[in-house]
mmCIF file of C-alpha atoms in Angstrom:
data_model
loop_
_atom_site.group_PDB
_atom_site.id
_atom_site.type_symbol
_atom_site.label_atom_id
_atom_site.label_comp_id
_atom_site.label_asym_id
_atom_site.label_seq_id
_atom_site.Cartn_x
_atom_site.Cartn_y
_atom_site.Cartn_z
ATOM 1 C CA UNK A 182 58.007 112.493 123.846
ATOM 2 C CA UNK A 183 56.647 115.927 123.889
ATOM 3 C CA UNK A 184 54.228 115.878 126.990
ATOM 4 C CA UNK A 185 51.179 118.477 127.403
ATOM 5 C CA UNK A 186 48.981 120.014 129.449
ATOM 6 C CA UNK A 187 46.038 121.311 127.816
ATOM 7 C CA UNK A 188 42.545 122.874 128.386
ATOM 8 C CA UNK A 189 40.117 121.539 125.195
ATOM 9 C CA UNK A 190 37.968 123.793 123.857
ATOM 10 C CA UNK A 191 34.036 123.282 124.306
ATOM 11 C CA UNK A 192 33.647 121.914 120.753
ATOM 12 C CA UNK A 193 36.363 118.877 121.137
ATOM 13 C CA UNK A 194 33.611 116.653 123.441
ATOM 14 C CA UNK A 195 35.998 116.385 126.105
ATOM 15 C CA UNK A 196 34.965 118.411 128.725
ATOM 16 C CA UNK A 197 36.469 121.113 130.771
ATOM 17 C CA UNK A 198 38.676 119.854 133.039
ATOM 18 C CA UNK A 199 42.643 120.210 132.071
ATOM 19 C CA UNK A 200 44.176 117.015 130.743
ATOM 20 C CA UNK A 201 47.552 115.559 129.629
ATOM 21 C CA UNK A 202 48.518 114.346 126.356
ATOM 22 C CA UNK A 203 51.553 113.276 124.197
ATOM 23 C CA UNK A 204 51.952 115.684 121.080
ATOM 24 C CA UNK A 205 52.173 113.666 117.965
ATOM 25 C CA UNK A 206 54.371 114.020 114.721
ATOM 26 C CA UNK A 207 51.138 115.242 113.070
ATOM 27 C CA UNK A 208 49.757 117.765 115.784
ATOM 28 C CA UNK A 209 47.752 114.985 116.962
ATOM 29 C CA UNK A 210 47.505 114.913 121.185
ATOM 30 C CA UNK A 211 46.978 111.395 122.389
ATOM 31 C CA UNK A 212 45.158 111.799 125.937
ATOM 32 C CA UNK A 213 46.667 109.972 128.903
ATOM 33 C CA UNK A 214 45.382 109.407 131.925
ATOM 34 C CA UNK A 215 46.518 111.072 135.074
ATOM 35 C CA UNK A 216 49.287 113.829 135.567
ATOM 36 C CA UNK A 217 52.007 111.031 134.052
ATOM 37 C CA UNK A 218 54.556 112.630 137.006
ATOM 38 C CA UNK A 219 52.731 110.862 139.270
ATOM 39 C CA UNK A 220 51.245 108.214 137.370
ATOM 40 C CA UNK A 221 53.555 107.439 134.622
ATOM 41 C CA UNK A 222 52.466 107.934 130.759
ATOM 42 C CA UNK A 223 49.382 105.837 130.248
ATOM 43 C CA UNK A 224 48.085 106.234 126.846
ATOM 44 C CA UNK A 225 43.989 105.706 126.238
ATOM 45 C CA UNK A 226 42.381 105.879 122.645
ATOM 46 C CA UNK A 227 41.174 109.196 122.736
ATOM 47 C CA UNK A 228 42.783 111.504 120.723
ATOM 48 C CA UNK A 229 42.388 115.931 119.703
ATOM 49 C CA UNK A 230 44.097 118.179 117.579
ATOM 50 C CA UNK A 231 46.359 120.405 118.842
ATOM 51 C CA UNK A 232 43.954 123.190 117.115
ATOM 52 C CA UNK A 233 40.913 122.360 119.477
ATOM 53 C CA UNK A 234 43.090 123.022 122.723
ATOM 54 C CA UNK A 235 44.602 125.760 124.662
ATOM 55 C CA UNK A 236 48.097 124.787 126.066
ATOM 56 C CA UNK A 237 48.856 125.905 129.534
ATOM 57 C CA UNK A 238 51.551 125.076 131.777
ATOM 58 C CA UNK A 239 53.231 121.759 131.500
ATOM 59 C CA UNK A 240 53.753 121.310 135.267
ATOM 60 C CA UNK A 241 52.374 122.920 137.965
ATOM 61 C CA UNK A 242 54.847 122.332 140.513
ATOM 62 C CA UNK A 243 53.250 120.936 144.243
ATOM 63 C CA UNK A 244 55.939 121.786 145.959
ATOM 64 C CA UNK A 245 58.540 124.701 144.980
ATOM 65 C CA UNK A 246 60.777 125.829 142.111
ATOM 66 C CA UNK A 247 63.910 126.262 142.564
ATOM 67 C CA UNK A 248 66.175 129.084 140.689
ATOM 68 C CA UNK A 249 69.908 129.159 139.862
ATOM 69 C CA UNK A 250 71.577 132.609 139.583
ATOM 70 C CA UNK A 251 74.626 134.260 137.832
ATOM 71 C CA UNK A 252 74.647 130.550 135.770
ATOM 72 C CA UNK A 253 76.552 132.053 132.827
ATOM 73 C CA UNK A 254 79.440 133.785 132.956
ATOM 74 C CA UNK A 255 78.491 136.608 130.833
ATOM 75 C CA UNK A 256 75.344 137.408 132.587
ATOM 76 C CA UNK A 257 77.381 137.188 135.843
ATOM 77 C CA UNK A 258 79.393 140.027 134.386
ATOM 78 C CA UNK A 259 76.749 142.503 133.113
ATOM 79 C CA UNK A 260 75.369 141.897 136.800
ATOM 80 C CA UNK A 261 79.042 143.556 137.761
ATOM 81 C CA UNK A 262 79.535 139.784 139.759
ATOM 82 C CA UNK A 263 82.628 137.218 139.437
ATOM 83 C CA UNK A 264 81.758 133.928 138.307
ATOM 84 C CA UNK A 265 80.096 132.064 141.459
ATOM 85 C CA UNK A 266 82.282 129.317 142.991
ATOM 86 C CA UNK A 267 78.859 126.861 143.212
ATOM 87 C CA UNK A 268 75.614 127.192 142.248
ATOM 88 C CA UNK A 269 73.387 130.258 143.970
ATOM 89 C CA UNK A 270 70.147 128.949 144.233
ATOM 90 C CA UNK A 271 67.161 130.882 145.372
ATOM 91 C CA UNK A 272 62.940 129.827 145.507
ATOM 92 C CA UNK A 273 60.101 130.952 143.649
ATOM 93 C CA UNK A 274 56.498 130.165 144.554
ATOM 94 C CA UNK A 275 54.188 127.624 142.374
ATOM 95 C CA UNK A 276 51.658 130.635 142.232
ATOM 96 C CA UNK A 277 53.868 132.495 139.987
ATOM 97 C CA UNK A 278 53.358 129.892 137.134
ATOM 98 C CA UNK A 279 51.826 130.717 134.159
ATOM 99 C CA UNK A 280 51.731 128.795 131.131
ATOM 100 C CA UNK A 281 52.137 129.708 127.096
ATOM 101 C CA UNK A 282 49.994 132.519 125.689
ATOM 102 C CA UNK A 283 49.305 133.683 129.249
ATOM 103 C CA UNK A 284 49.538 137.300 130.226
ATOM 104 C CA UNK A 285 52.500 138.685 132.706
ATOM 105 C CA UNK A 286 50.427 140.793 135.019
ATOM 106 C CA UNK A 287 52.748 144.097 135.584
ATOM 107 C CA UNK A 288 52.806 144.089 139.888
ATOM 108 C CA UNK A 289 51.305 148.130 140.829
ATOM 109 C CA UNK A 290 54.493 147.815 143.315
ATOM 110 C CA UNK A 291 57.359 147.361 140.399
ATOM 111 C CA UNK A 292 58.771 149.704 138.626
ATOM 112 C CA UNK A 293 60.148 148.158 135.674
ATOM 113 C CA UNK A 294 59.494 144.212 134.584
ATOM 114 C CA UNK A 295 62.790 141.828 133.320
ATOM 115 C CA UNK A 296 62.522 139.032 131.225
ATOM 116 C CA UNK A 297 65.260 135.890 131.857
ATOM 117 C CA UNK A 298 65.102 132.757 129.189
ATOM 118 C CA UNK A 299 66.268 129.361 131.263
ATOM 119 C CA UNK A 300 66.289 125.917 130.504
ATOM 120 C CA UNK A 301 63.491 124.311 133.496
ATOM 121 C CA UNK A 302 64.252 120.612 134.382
ATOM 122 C CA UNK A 303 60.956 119.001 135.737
ATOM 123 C CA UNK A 304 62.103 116.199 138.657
ATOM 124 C CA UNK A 305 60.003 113.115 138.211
ATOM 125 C CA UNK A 306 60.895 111.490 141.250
ATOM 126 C CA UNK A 307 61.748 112.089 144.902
ATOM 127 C CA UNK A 308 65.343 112.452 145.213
ATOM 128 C CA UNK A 309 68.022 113.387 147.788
ATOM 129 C CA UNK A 310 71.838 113.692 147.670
ATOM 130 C CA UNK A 311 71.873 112.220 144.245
ATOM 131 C CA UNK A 312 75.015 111.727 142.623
ATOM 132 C CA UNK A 313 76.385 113.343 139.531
ATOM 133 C CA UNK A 314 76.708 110.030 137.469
ATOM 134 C CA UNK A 315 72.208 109.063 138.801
ATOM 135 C CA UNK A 316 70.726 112.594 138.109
ATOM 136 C CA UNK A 317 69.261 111.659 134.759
ATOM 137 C CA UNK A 318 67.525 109.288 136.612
ATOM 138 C CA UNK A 319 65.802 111.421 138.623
ATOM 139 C CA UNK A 320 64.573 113.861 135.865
ATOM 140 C CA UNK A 321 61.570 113.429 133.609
ATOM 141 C CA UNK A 322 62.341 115.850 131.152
ATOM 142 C CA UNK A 323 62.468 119.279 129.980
ATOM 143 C CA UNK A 324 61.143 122.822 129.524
ATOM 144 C CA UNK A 325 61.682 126.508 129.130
ATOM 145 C CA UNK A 326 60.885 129.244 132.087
ATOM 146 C CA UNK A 327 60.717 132.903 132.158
ATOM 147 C CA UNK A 328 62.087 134.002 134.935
ATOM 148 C CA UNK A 329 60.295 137.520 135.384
ATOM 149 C CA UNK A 330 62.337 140.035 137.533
ATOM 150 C CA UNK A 331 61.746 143.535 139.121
ATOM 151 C CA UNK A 332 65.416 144.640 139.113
ATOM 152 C CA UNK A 333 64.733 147.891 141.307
ATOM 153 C CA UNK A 334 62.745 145.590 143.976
ATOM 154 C CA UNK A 335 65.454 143.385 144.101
ATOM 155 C CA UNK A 336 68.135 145.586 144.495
ATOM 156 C CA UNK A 337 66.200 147.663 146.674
ATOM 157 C CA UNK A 338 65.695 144.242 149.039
ATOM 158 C CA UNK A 339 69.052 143.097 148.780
ATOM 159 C CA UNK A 340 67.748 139.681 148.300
ATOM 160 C CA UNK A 341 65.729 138.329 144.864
ATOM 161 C CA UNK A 342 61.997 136.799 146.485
ATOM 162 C CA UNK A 343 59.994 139.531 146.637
ATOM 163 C CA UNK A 344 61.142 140.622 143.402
ATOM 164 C CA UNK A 345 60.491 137.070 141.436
ATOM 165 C CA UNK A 346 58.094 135.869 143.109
ATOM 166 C CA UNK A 347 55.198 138.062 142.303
ATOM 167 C CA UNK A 348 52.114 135.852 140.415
ATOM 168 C CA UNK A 349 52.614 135.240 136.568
ATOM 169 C CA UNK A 350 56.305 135.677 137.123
ATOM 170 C CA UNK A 351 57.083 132.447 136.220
ATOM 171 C CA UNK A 352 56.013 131.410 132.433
ATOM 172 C CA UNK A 353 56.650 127.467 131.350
ATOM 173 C CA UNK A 354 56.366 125.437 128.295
ATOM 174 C CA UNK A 355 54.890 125.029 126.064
ATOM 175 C CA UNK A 356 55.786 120.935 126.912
ATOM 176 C CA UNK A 357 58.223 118.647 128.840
ATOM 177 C CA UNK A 358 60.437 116.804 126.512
ATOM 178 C CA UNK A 359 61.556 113.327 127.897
ATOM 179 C CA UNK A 360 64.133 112.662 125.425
ATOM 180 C CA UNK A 361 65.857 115.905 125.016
ATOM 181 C CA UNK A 362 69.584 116.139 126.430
ATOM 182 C CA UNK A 363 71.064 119.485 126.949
ATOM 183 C CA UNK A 364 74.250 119.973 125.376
ATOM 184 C CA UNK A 365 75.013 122.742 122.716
ATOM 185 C CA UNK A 366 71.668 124.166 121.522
ATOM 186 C CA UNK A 367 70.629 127.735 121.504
ATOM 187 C CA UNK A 368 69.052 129.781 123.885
ATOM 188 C CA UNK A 369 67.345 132.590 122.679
ATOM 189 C CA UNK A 370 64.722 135.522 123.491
ATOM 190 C CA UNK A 371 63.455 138.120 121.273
ATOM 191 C CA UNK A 372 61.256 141.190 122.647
ATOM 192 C CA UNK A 373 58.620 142.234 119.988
ATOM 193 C CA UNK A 374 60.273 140.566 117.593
ATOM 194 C CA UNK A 375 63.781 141.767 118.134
ATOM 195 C CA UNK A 376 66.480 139.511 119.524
ATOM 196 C CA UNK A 377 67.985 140.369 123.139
ATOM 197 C CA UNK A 378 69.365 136.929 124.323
ATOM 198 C CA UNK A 379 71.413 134.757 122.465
ATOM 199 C CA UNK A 380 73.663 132.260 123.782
ATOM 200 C CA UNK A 381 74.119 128.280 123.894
ATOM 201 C CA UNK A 382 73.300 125.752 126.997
ATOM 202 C CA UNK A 383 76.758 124.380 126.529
ATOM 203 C CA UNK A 384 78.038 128.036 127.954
ATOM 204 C CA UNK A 385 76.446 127.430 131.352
ATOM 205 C CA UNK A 386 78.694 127.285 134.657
ATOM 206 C CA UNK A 387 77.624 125.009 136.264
ATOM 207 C CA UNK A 388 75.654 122.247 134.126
ATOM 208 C CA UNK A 389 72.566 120.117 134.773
ATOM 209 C CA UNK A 390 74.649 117.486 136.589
ATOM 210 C CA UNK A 391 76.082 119.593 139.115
ATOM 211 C CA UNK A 392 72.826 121.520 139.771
ATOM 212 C CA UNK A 393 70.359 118.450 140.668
ATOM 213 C CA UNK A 394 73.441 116.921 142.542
ATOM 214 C CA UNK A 395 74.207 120.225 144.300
ATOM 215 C CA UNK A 396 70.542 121.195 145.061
ATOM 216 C CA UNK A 397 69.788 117.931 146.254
ATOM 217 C CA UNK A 398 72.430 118.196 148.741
ATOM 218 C CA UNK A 399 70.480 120.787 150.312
ATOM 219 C CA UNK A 400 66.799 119.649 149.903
ATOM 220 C CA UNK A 401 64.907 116.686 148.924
ATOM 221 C CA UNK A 402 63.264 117.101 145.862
ATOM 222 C CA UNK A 403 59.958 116.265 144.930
ATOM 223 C CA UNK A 404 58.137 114.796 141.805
ATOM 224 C CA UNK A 405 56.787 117.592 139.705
ATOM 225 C CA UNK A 406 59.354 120.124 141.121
ATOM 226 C CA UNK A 407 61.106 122.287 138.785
ATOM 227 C CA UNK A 408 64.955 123.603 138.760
ATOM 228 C CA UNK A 409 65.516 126.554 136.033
ATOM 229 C CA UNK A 410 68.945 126.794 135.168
ATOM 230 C CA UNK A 411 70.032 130.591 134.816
ATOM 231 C CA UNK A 412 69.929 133.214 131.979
ATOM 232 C CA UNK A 413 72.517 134.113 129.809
ATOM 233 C CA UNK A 414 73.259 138.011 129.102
ATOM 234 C CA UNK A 415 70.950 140.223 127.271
ATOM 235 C CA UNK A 416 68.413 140.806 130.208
ATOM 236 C CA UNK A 417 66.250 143.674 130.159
ATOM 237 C CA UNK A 418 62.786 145.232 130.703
ATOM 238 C CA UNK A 419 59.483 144.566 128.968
ATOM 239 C CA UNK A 420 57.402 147.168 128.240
ATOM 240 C CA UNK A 421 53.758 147.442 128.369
ATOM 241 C CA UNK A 422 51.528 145.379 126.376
ATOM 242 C CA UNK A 423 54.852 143.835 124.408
ATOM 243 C CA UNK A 424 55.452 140.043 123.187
ATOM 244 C CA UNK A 425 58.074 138.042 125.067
ATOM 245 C CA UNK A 426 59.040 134.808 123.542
ATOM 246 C CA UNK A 427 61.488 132.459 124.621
ATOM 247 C CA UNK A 428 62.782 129.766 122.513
ATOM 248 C CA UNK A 429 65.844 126.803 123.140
ATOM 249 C CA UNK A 430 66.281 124.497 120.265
ATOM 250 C CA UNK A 431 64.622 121.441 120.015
ATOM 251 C CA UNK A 432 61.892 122.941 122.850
ATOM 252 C CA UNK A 433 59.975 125.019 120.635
ATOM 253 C CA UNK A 434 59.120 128.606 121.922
ATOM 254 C CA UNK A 435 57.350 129.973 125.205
ATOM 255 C CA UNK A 436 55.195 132.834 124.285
ATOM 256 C CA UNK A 437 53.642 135.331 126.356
ATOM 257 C CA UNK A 438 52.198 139.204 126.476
ATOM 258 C CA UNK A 439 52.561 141.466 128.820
ATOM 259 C CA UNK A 440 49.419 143.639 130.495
ATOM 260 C CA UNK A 441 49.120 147.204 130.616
ATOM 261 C CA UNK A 442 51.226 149.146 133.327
ATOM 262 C CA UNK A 443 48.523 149.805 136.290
#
């Protein structure tokens, strides 16, 4: 199931408060009740088409998102780094989400702006030292991030929060796919059109398994949290008022613009 978050427009007779719904086959959303993290998926009658919404961020995580670094071993490179031994995990804020067709507000304080394509796992439960062979029972499904860099403040702090963590640096979406299972599908980006990532999910170090079960060794996790997975090579600056898109097959595509430089 593809599950959304969506904002419907005046016309759809469903007021103005943001609700979540299961896309259909036929672009149909069928409304459920309550943020099914929490609540589990609860379908009602009422149904809109995807045409009368605006889509916005599948999950808005309560608690943190959590970031894996150097996760493929040719992005690990063109960052002049050896492979990592284990995961290198960092935090970025829940203010820095965004959702699709949202604008990535250029900080007055960086330089230059990075775009990263991951693969985002949403957590649906809470969960603590879980083992390798029990973290699919701990996730509730799937996504695509941006992780939006300023490479010259995080080399200038030695250390990558300031740099990441700035608001609207963290696009997801479009949805959270229950049933998708990473394996071999392709990762992509493309900047205005023009294609600067492209790699496979099978080509990541350290894979979904060892992630959860490493991250959980060193914090609980909570439902609604998020873990994106690392970028493949290919990073590099947006510029001004360009079109970022993300895309992983079988997720669709996380689109967003960038503002004007202040």
């Amino acid at each position: 199931m593809r599950v959304v978050r969506f904002s419907p427009q005046p016309d759809a007779g469903l007021g103005t408060d943001p609700l979540f719904g299961i896309l259909e086959e036929d672009n149909q959303i069928s409304i459920i009740s309550g943020d099914p993290i929490y609540h589990g998926i609860q379908k009602t009658a009422a149904k809109v088409e995807l045409t009368k919404v605006r889509l916005l961020a599948p999950v808005i995580p309560r608690s943190k998102i959590v970031c894996v670094g150097k996760n493929y071993a040719d992005h690990a490179a063109e960052m002049g780094s050896a492979v990592p031994e284990e995961p290198i995990i960092f935090l970025k804020p829940n203010t820095s989400v965004i959702g699709p067709g949202d604008t990535i507000v250029w900080p007055a304080m960086a330089p230059s702006i990075d775009y990263e394509a991951e693969l985002a796992i949403v957590i649906g439960r809470v969960c603590k030292e879980v083992p390798r062979e029990r973290v699919k029972d701990v996730i509730f499904g799937y996504t695509m991030a941006n992780d939006v860099t300023s490479r010259e403040l995080q080399k200038r702090d030695g250390q990558w929060m300031r740099a990441k963590s700035f608001d609207t640096f963290c696009p997801i979406g479009p949805w959270i796919d229950t049933d998708f299972i990473p394996g071999n599908q392709r990762i992509s980006t493309t900047l205005n059109g023009e294609v600067k990532q492209d790699a496979t999910l099978s080509e990541m170090i350290f894979k979904v398994e060892d992630i959860v079960h490493f991250v959980t060794q060193v914090m609980t996790l909570l439902p609604g949290d998020v873990i994106i997975t690392g970028t493949p090579a290919g990073i590099g600056p947006m510029p001004e008022k360009s079109t970022i898109a993300i895309s992983i097959d079988g997720l669709g595509q996380l689109t967003n613009k960038v503002s004007a430089r202040p």
